[in-house]
XYZ file of N, CA and C in Angstrom:
522
model
N 0.813 -1.170 -0.004
C -0.028 0.034 -0.011
C 0.884 1.252 -0.025
N 0.594 2.192 -0.921
C 1.391 3.408 -0.912
C 0.524 4.528 -1.454
N 1.061 5.711 -1.466
C 0.321 6.909 -1.907
C 0.094 6.852 -3.426
N -0.933 7.560 -3.843
C -1.222 7.690 -5.238
C -1.008 9.185 -5.615
N -0.465 9.453 -6.756
C -0.340 10.888 -7.128
C -0.893 11.058 -8.573
N -1.196 12.323 -8.831
C -1.710 12.644 -10.128
C -1.960 14.137 -10.264
N -2.504 14.524 -11.404
C -2.808 15.898 -11.630
C -4.295 16.106 -11.847
N -4.754 17.286 -11.438
C -6.161 17.678 -11.667
C -6.087 19.083 -12.310
N -6.914 19.280 -13.313
C -7.051 20.627 -13.917
C -8.324 21.229 -13.445
N -8.269 22.407 -12.870
C -9.427 23.154 -12.445
C -9.342 24.506 -13.145
N -10.289 24.722 -14.029
C -10.165 25.947 -14.875
C -9.012 25.766 -15.823
N -8.116 26.691 -15.764
C -6.935 26.618 -16.624
C -5.658 26.251 -15.883
N -5.801 25.917 -14.608
C -4.645 25.666 -13.815
C -4.517 24.172 -13.410
N -3.286 23.672 -13.464
C -3.018 22.288 -13.089
C -2.561 22.215 -11.643
N -3.003 21.213 -10.916
C -2.615 20.984 -9.554
C -2.092 19.573 -9.387
N -0.995 19.433 -8.613
C -0.462 18.103 -8.328
C -1.115 17.621 -6.994
N -1.681 16.437 -7.021
C -2.292 15.889 -5.827
C -1.578 14.629 -5.421
N -1.552 14.395 -4.102
C -1.025 13.129 -3.574
C -2.113 12.597 -2.623
N -2.533 11.396 -2.878
C -3.560 10.756 -2.035
C -2.811 9.774 -1.085
N -2.921 10.186 0.234
C -2.289 9.287 1.251
C -3.362 8.476 1.909
N -3.299 7.160 1.741
C -4.279 6.298 2.446
C -4.194 6.458 3.977
N -5.233 6.248 4.686
C -5.264 6.404 6.114
C -4.785 5.184 6.874
N -4.278 4.160 6.209
C -3.827 3.001 6.913
C -2.685 3.341 7.853
N -2.789 2.847 9.076
C -1.791 3.163 10.132
C -0.359 2.888 9.684
N -0.123 1.866 8.896
C 1.223 1.494 8.543
C 1.934 2.567 7.681
N 1.138 3.326 6.918
C 1.773 4.336 6.005
C 1.374 5.778 6.285
N 0.437 5.986 7.168
C -0.116 7.290 7.339
C 0.914 8.393 7.688
N 1.973 8.025 8.311
C 2.991 9.011 8.700
C 3.815 9.465 7.507
N 3.701 8.863 6.368
C 4.433 9.250 5.192
C 4.054 10.649 4.623
N 2.937 11.155 5.097
C 2.483 12.484 4.611
C 3.580 13.505 4.901
N 4.372 13.282 5.973
C 5.442 14.258 6.290
C 6.481 14.405 5.196
N 6.648 13.352 4.366
C 7.633 13.395 3.283
C 7.211 14.526 2.270
N 5.950 14.823 2.156
C 5.451 15.773 1.178
C 5.285 17.195 1.749
N 5.444 17.377 3.027
C 5.159 18.654 3.643
C 6.009 19.823 3.096
N 7.260 19.598 2.747
C 8.086 20.716 2.201
C 7.428 21.372 0.964
N 6.673 20.616 0.195
C 6.075 21.146 -1.027
C 4.551 21.249 -0.958
N 4.014 20.974 0.225
C 2.538 20.982 0.380
C 2.002 22.458 0.476
N 0.978 22.745 -0.270
C 0.386 24.106 -0.195
C -0.985 24.030 0.496
N -1.559 22.845 0.519
C -2.844 22.685 1.227
C -3.116 21.150 1.437
N -3.960 20.879 2.414
C -4.288 19.466 2.764
C -5.773 19.328 2.708
N -6.249 18.279 1.990
C -7.636 17.852 2.010
C -7.697 16.590 2.768
N -8.285 16.623 3.925
C -8.392 15.425 4.799
C -9.805 14.886 4.579
N -9.906 13.716 3.957
C -11.205 13.109 3.581
C -11.534 12.032 4.676
N -12.796 12.191 5.128
C -13.288 11.239 6.144
C -14.660 10.727 5.634
N -15.089 9.615 6.112
C -16.346 8.969 5.778
C -17.396 9.445 6.759
N -18.326 10.279 6.276
C -19.319 10.833 7.196
C -20.427 9.870 7.580
N -20.388 8.641 7.020
C -21.383 7.663 7.387
C -20.898 6.713 8.465
N -19.552 6.638 8.670
C -18.991 5.751 9.658
C -18.132 6.393 10.702
N -18.212 7.695 10.785
C -17.329 8.397 11.746
C -17.614 8.003 13.206
N -18.831 7.709 13.535
C -19.143 7.314 14.925
C -18.263 6.080 15.322
N -18.031 5.160 14.409
C -17.293 3.949 14.750
C -15.788 4.188 14.661
N -15.365 5.266 13.928
C -13.923 5.461 13.750
C -13.403 6.787 14.315
N -14.182 7.413 15.156
C -13.868 8.743 15.603
C -12.465 8.823 16.252
N -12.129 7.884 17.053
C -10.772 7.921 17.701
C -9.664 7.872 16.714
N -9.706 6.936 15.793
C -8.669 6.789 14.789
C -8.567 8.029 13.870
N -9.729 8.566 13.445
C -9.759 9.686 12.592
C -9.216 10.902 13.318
N -9.601 11.103 14.597
C -9.142 12.228 15.369
C -7.668 12.135 15.616
N -7.140 10.977 15.901
C -5.685 10.812 16.049
C -4.907 11.207 14.815
N -5.369 10.725 13.684
C -4.641 11.040 12.443
C -4.745 12.538 12.131
N -5.915 13.130 12.272
C -6.080 14.571 12.088
C -5.191 15.343 13.070
N -5.164 14.873 14.321
C -4.347 15.590 15.280
C -2.854 15.525 14.871
N -2.452 14.370 14.430
C -1.041 14.281 13.957
C -0.699 15.277 12.916
N -1.633 15.419 12.008
C -1.395 16.391 10.925
C -1.428 17.820 11.453
N -2.446 18.174 12.168
C -2.631 19.568 12.610
C -1.539 19.960 13.612
N -1.076 19.008 14.441
C -0.051 19.335 15.448
C 1.355 19.264 14.935
N 1.528 18.828 13.722
C 2.840 18.798 13.120
C 3.440 20.233 13.053
N 4.613 20.382 13.568
C 5.201 21.760 13.642
C 5.348 22.366 12.260
N 5.632 21.611 11.262
C 5.819 22.140 9.884
C 4.440 22.611 9.328
N 3.397 21.871 9.581
C 2.043 22.257 9.181
C 1.659 23.595 9.831
N 2.008 23.698 11.113
C 1.666 24.926 11.837
C 2.558 26.073 11.383
N 3.872 25.861 11.239
C 4.783 26.885 10.877
C 4.496 27.447 9.504
N 4.173 26.556 8.508
C 3.809 27.018 7.178
C 2.345 27.411 7.041
N 1.578 27.269 8.108
C 0.185 27.633 8.165
C -0.571 27.021 6.962
N -0.332 25.731 6.781
C -0.937 25.011 5.651
C -2.429 24.935 5.910
N -3.260 25.429 4.977
C -4.712 25.326 5.136
C -5.185 23.892 5.009
N -6.203 23.544 5.748
C -6.723 22.185 5.730
C -8.240 22.206 5.506
N -8.665 21.383 4.528
C -10.086 21.165 4.346
C -10.431 19.762 4.790
N -11.398 19.657 5.715
C -11.869 18.376 6.162
C -13.092 18.093 5.305
N -12.867 17.189 4.348
C -13.894 16.884 3.358
C -14.728 15.637 3.864
N -15.984 15.915 4.107
C -16.863 14.849 4.649
C -17.542 14.116 3.461
N -16.866 12.939 3.127
C -17.357 12.117 1.994
C -18.665 11.402 2.324
N -19.376 11.076 1.282
C -20.620 10.367 1.385
C -21.722 11.232 2.032
N -21.597 12.526 1.957
C -22.463 13.437 2.628
C -23.896 13.409 1.995
N -24.082 12.811 0.816
C -25.299 12.686 0.184
C -26.160 11.496 0.696
N -25.537 10.661 1.503
C -26.246 9.461 1.950
C -27.123 9.782 3.208
N -28.155 9.067 3.371
C -29.092 9.353 4.480
C -28.483 9.082 5.835
N -27.479 8.197 5.879
C -26.820 7.911 7.187
C -25.633 8.799 7.477
N -25.412 9.795 6.606
C -24.278 10.711 6.823
C -24.583 11.677 7.998
N -23.535 11.928 8.744
C -23.665 12.932 9.785
C -23.533 14.358 9.197
N -24.257 15.329 9.751
C -24.095 16.681 9.254
C -22.710 17.227 9.555
N -22.202 18.156 8.718
C -20.861 18.705 8.892
C -20.654 19.316 10.277
N -21.653 20.100 10.737
C -21.494 20.743 12.067
C -21.379 19.706 13.186
N -22.050 18.614 13.059
C -21.952 17.517 14.072
C -20.539 16.852 13.978
N -20.055 16.650 12.778
C -18.713 16.111 12.604
C -17.653 17.025 13.225
N -17.768 18.331 13.015
C -16.834 19.240 13.587
C -16.875 19.186 15.104
N -18.056 19.130 15.696
C -18.146 19.067 17.160
C -17.582 17.741 17.690
N -17.838 16.641 16.982
C -17.309 15.396 17.409
C -15.791 15.369 17.394
N -15.187 15.948 16.322
C -13.746 15.969 16.290
C -13.150 16.887 17.307
N -13.770 18.010 17.473
C -13.256 18.977 18.531
C -13.372 18.333 19.922
N -14.421 17.619 20.179
C -14.506 17.017 21.515
C -13.534 15.836 21.729
N -13.179 15.202 20.615
C -12.204 14.071 20.699
C -10.803 14.622 20.865
N -10.546 15.816 20.370
C -9.236 16.402 20.536
C -9.099 17.290 21.772
N -10.225 17.598 22.355
C -10.316 18.514 23.508
C -9.310 18.113 24.670
N -8.740 19.160 25.292
C -7.842 18.860 26.410
C -8.574 18.366 27.615
N -7.763 17.811 28.525
C -8.348 17.309 29.792
C -8.583 18.514 30.673
N -9.789 18.659 31.115
C -10.163 19.608 32.156
C -10.494 18.784 33.364
N -10.936 19.387 34.412
C -11.203 18.654 35.665
C -12.290 17.611 35.489
N -13.282 17.893 34.665
C -14.456 16.968 34.556
C -14.604 16.469 33.129
N -13.563 15.901 32.509
C -13.625 15.452 31.163
C -13.811 13.941 31.172
N -14.591 13.444 30.272
C -14.772 11.992 30.154
C -13.540 11.348 29.582
N -13.367 10.073 29.864
C -12.154 9.387 29.436
C -12.056 9.351 27.874
N -13.117 9.419 27.165
C -13.005 9.383 25.701
C -12.459 10.663 25.106
N -12.304 11.743 25.946
C -11.823 12.984 25.468
C -10.389 13.242 25.920
N -9.672 12.162 26.257
C -8.324 12.331 26.782
C -7.237 12.271 25.708
N -7.587 12.209 24.505
C -6.627 12.146 23.408
C -5.629 13.284 23.461
N -6.083 14.502 23.576
C -5.133 15.646 23.508
C -4.164 15.587 24.658
N -4.583 15.243 25.847
C -3.688 15.211 26.979
C -2.571 14.156 26.797
N -2.934 13.006 26.340
C -1.917 11.930 26.154
C -0.998 12.292 25.003
N -1.540 12.849 23.969
C -0.688 13.273 22.811
C 0.199 14.416 23.253
N -0.311 15.415 23.982
C 0.477 16.514 24.420
C 1.639 16.037 25.326
N 1.349 15.097 26.208
C 2.385 14.569 27.038
C 3.483 13.933 26.211
N 3.131 13.240 25.139
C 4.116 12.679 24.252
C 4.929 13.753 23.557
N 4.268 14.843 23.158
C 4.950 15.986 22.528
C 5.989 16.587 23.477
N 5.566 16.808 24.724
C 6.500 17.340 25.727
C 7.653 16.450 25.985
N 7.450 15.140 25.949
C 8.550 14.190 26.172
C 9.485 14.323 24.966
N 8.952 14.369 23.745
C 9.790 14.482 22.530
C 10.546 15.708 22.564
N 9.914 16.874 22.995
C 10.590 18.151 23.007
C 11.768 18.097 24.021
N 11.556 17.454 25.125
C 12.653 17.359 26.083
C 13.792 16.524 25.579
N 13.474 15.638 24.603
C 14.516 14.813 24.026
C 15.108 15.468 22.796
N 14.629 16.654 22.432
C 15.156 17.418 21.282
C 14.628 16.928 20.009
N 13.541 16.160 19.977
C 12.976 15.617 18.733
C 11.512 16.084 18.560
N 11.309 17.382 18.580
C 9.898 17.857 18.506
C 9.353 17.770 17.102
N 8.309 17.012 16.920
C 7.640 16.850 15.615
C 6.245 17.517 15.682
N 5.627 17.652 16.865
C 4.309 18.167 16.955
C 4.318 19.406 17.841
N 3.326 20.293 17.663
C 3.171 21.490 18.464
C 1.809 21.413 19.138
N 1.633 22.191 20.222
C 0.414 22.223 20.980
C -0.698 22.845 20.096
N -1.898 22.319 20.174
C -3.040 22.815 19.431
C -3.933 23.718 20.244
N -4.293 24.824 19.749
C -5.317 25.694 20.421
C -4.721 26.491 21.547
N -5.636 26.932 22.429
C -5.254 27.767 23.582
C -5.246 26.944 24.823
N -4.146 26.985 25.571
C -4.102 26.280 26.854
C -5.181 26.699 27.796
N -5.802 25.772 28.452
C -6.822 26.055 29.422
C -8.211 26.230 28.805
N -8.360 26.142 27.500
C -9.636 26.260 26.825
C -9.911 25.017 26.005
N -11.182 24.749 25.835
C -11.597 23.587 24.986
C -11.071 23.842 23.591
N -10.620 22.780 22.977
C -10.127 22.854 21.635
C -11.185 23.195 20.637
N -10.902 24.145 19.761
C -11.734 24.550 18.652
C -10.829 24.742 17.411
N -11.326 24.270 16.299
C -10.555 24.452 15.071
C -10.257 25.908 14.764
N -11.112 26.836 15.130
C -10.923 28.225 14.877
C -9.774 28.835 15.709
N -9.304 28.096 16.728
C -8.165 28.569 17.549
C -6.836 28.329 16.892
N -6.845 27.608 15.761
C -5.576 27.260 15.068
C -5.163 28.455 14.196
N -3.853 28.593 14.036
C -3.332 29.687 13.159
C -3.594 29.403 11.699
N -3.514 28.126 11.331
C -3.822 27.776 9.949
C -5.308 27.609 9.774
N -5.771 27.911 8.561
C -7.176 27.872 8.222
C -7.652 26.403 8.151
N -8.674 26.063 8.876
C -9.302 24.705 8.863
C -10.765 24.916 8.579
N -11.215 24.313 7.459
C -12.599 24.400 7.069
C -13.173 23.005 6.793
N -14.515 22.952 6.788
C -15.202 21.701 6.573
C -16.018 21.831 5.286
N -16.127 20.710 4.564
C -16.920 20.717 3.345
C -17.555 19.397 3.138
N -18.479 19.324 2.225
C -19.175 18.035 1.885
C -18.802 17.637 0.496
N -18.784 16.279 0.291
C -18.552 15.746 -1.044
C -19.105 14.354 -1.143
N -19.106 13.847 -2.375
C -19.415 12.510 -2.630
C -18.509 12.014 -3.765
N -17.459 11.351 -3.438
C -16.462 10.924 -4.441
C -17.081 10.012 -5.455
N -17.940 9.061 -4.924
C -18.595 8.057 -5.806
C -19.484 8.721 -6.849
N -20.189 9.751 -6.433
C -21.133 10.469 -7.373
C -20.495 11.676 -8.007
N -19.173 11.803 -7.888
C -18.422 12.882 -8.502
C -18.914 14.290 -8.104
N -19.381 14.407 -6.865
C -19.795 15.711 -6.312
C -18.633 16.303 -5.567
N -17.749 16.999 -6.271
C -16.495 17.428 -5.677
C -16.358 18.951 -5.805
N -17.446 19.672 -6.097
C -17.410 21.094 -6.324
C -16.773 21.838 -5.127
N -17.242 21.532 -3.901
C -16.732 22.223 -2.720
C -15.201 22.007 -2.579
N -14.732 20.834 -2.876
C -13.341 20.581 -2.819
C -12.558 21.392 -3.853
N -13.032 21.336 -5.079
C -12.369 22.066 -6.164
C -12.387 23.533 -5.861
N -13.490 24.123 -5.417
C -13.615 25.502 -5.156
C -12.586 25.897 -4.029
N -12.453 25.029 -3.024
C -11.549 25.268 -1.909
C -10.100 25.246 -2.418
N -9.781 24.288 -3.280
C -8.421 24.197 -3.800
C -7.976 25.435 -4.552
N -8.827 25.993 -5.310
C -8.434 27.177 -6.172
C -8.393 28.452 -5.323
N -8.953 28.475 -4.140
C -8.925 29.722 -3.364
C -7.514 29.959 -2.803
């Protein structure tokens, strides 16, 4: 399993795309492309997010907390695929679910929301070892929100199977 690359023409302009599968074995390879990355489209399945929320949030956290992504302020579109299906979650619900899964530990946080604290502890350990790859997300002491990030993070709907990609294409050309 490896990444797929290709070109897409939108209007009169050509764009180089790299599709990184979300499989845990290769998902960290996205960092190989960061030096030339101008934007990230993070595609998730809006019909099965309830079952995969932890894994999806971890992968998204890895991307957003990467120091190069933050330093370059790489914009991110979270594309909610299969949004045309009746079982699809609405975009605003998906955003709230991801924010709560990434949310920091406060005094009364449920155990399912501890992702950020455990990940931040790992970042601090790496930083003390001189090998910092990730940076802290959001504002300390406040619940995590995508709008707290320095890089632009937006949500959109799509259906790859039905070729409903207008929101993604419009976002890419901006």
